[in-house]
C-alpha positions in Angstrom: 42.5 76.9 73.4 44.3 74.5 71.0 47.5 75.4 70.1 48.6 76.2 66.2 49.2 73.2 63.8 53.6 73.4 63.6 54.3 73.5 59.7 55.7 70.0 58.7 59.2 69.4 59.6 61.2 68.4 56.8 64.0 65.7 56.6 62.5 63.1 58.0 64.5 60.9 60.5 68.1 63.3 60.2 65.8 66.4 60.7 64.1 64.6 64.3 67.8 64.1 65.3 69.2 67.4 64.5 65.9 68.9 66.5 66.5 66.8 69.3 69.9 67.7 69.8 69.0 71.2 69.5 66.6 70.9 72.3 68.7 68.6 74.6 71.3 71.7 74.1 68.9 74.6 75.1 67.9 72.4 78.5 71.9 71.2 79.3 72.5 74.9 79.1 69.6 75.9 80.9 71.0 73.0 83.8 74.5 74.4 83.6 72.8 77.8 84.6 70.8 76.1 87.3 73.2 74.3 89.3 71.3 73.6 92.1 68.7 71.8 90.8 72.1 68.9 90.0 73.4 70.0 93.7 70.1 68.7 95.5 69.6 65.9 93.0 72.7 64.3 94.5 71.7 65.3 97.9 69.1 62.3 98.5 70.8 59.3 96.9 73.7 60.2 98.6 71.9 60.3 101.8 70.6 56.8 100.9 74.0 55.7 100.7 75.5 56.5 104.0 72.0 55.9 105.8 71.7 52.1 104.5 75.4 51.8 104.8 76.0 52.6 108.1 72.4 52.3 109.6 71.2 49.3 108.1 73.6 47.6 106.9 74.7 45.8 110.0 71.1 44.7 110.8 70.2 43.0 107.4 70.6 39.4 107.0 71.6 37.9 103.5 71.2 35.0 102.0 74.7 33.4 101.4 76.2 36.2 103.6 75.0 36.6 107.1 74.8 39.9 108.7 77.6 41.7 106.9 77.8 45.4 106.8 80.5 45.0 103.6 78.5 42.5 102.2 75.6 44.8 102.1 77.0 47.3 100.8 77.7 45.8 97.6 74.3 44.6 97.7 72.6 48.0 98.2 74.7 50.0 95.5 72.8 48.1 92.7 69.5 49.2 93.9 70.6 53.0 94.9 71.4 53.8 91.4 68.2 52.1 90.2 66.9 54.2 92.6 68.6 57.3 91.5 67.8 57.1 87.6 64.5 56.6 88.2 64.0 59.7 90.5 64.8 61.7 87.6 61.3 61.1 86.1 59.9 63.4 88.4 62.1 66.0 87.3 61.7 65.2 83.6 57.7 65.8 84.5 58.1 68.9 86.4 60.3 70.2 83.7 58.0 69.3 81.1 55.1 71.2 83.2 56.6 74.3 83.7 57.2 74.4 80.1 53.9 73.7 79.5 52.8 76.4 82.0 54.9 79.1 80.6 54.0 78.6 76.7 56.9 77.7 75.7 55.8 74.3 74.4 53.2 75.9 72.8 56.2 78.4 70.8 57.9 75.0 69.7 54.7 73.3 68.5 54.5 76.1 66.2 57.8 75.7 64.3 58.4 73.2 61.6 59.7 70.8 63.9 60.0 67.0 64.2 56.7 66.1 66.8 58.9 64.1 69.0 61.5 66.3 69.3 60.8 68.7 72.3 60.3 65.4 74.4 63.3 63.6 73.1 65.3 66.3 73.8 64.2 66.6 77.2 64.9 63.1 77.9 68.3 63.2 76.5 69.2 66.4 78.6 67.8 64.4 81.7 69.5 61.6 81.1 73.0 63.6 80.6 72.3 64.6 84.0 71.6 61.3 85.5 74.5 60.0 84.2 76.5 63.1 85.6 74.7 62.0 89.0 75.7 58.0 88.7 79.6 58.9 88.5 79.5 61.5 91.8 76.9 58.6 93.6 79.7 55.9 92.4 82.4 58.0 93.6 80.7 58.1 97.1 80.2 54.8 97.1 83.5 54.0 96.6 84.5 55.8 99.6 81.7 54.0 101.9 83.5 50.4 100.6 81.7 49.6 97.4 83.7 47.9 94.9 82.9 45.9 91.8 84.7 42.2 91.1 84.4 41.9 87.4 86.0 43.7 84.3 85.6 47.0 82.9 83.4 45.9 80.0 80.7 44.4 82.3 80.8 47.0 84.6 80.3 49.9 82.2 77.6 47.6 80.7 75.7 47.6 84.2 75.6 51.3 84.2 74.7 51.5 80.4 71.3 49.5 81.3 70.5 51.4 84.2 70.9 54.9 82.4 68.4 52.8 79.7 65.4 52.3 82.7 66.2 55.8 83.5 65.6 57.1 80.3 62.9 54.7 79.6 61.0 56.1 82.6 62.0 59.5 82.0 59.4 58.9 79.1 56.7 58.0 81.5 57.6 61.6 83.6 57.0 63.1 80.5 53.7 62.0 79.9 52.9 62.9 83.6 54.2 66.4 83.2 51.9 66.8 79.8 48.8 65.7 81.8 49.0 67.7 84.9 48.0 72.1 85.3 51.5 72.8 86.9 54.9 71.4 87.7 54.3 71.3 91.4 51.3 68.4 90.2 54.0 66.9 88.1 56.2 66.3 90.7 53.7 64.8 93.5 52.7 62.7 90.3 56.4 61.4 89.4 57.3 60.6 92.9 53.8 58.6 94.0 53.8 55.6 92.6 57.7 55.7 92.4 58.0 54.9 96.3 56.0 51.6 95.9 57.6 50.8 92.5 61.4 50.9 94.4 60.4 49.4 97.6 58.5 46.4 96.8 61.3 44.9 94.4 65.1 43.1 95.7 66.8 47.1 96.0 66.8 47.1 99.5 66.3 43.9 100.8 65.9 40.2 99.2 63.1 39.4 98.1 62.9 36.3 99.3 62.3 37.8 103.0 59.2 39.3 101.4 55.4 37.5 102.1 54.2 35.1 98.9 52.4 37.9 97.2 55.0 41.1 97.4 57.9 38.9 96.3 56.0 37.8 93.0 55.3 41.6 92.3 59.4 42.3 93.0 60.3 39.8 91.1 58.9 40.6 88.1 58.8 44.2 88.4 61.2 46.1 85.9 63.1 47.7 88.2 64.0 44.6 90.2 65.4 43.0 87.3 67.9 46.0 86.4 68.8 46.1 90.1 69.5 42.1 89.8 70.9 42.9 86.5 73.4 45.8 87.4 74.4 43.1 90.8 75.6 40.2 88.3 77.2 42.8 86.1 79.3 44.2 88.7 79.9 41.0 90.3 78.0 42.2 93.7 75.8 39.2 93.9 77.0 37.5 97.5 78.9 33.7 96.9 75.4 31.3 97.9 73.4 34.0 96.9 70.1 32.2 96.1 68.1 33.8 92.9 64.9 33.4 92.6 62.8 31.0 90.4 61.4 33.8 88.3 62.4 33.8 84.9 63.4 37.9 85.3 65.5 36.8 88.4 67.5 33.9 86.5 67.9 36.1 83.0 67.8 39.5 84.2 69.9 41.5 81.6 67.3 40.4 78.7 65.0 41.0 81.3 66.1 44.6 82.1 66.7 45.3 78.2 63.5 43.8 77.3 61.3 46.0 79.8 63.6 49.3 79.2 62.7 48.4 75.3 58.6 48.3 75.9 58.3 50.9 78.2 60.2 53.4 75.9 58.2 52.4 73.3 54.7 52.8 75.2 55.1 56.0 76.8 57.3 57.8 74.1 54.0 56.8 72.1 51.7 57.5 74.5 53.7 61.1 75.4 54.2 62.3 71.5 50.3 61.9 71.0 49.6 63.5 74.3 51.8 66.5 73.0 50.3 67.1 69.5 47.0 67.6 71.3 48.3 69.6 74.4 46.1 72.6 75.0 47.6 76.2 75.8 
């Protein structure tokens, strides 16, 4: 059964803020009353850290480096908070679903409401969180031996594009969550193709250890060029450090900007119309 038509909202773009806000409040407070669901977000990039510290990190040779475990570490934080934002599109898509499941989308649609607004406030909720999440994950890595090399201004800029590609795909989690029956669907569907997305790219390992085909992919996949990105600005790029011939790989701050940019404005598209025609 299709939902009621919402009245029109009124105000135009200062009314879409306002209802935005509003609904980033009602799901901050709903987190604050949830705590675990921060707790054991932190659990598994934390676990990243120590395991490809301390495991890996003496085995993995890089270019302009050798095998050093120090060296590697610096290497590896880049790509772990990559990583981490971009987890949080499986909980923006589970959220989304269980809303859906409950009605509750369904109550908003009918108030005189901005279209966009139940969905931007999600996203802006998540991505308070995943910024509360980079600064414990940055904390831990400092106590595992990370440490930046260049100025304040460039470092906060390196985490101010990768909270972008986290809320960028925060949008594509909440298309997922308005397409699936229930939020346990949502999050299978947010984590699938998330796996392949973070492994084939330069997070881990360089990609120019990869075979012809997979290191074309990395290189010019959008989360590759925020890791490389987020490397340059805090100066974690190893002295002899070869980067790649791709053009993502040689400018990858326009790079990461430019594909944070597209895919915002795809799937917020995409995830608005999918919401004015959700079904109860």
């Amino acid at each position: 059964m299709v939902a009621p038509a919402a009245p029109l909202a009124k105000g135009g773009i200062r009314q879409s803020v306002s209802d935005s806000l509003i609904i980033a409040k009602r799901n901050l407070i709903r987190m604050l009353r949830i705590p675990e669901v921060v707790i054991f977000g932190l659990i598994q990039p934390i676990m990243f850290v120590v395991l490809f510290s301390y495991v890996f990190g003496g085995s993995i040779n890089l270019p302009g480096a050798g095998i050093d475990a120090g060296a590697y570490r610096e290497f590896l934080m880049g790509g772990i908070f990559a990583q981490t934002v971009t987890f949080a599109t499986a909980g923006a898509g589970a959220g989304i679903a269980e809303d859906m499941h409950k009605g509750l989308v369904d109550r908003f649609r009918s108030l005189p409401m901005a279209r966009g607004a139940v969905l931007t406030g999600r996203t802006l909720a998540d991505m308070v969180q995943t910024a509360l999440t980079l600064v414990v994950l940055a904390l831990v890595a400092v106590l595992v031996g990370w440490r930046t090399h260049e100025n304040l201004l460039k470092v906060l800029a390196g985490f101010a594009l990768l909270l972008l590609l986290g809320y960028a795909f925060t949008w594509i989690g909440a298309l997922i969550g308005l397409s699936v029956r229930s939020p346990e669907a949502a999050t299978s569907g947010g984590l699938v193709w998330l796996f392949p997305l973070t492994f084939i790219s330069n997070a881990f390992v360089p990609s120019q250890n990869m075979p012809s085909l997979l290191q074309h992919v990395a290189e010019w996949n959008p989360f590759s060029a925020t890791v490389q990105a987020s490397r340059e600005l805090f100066g974690n790029i190893p002295p002899g450090y070869p980067t790649p011939d791709a053009w993502p790989m040689q400018h990858p701050v326009l790079a990461s900007l430019l594909w944070s940019v597209v895919i915002i404005a795809l799937f917020r598209t995409l995830a608005v119309r999918k919401y004015k025609s959700a079904t109860a």
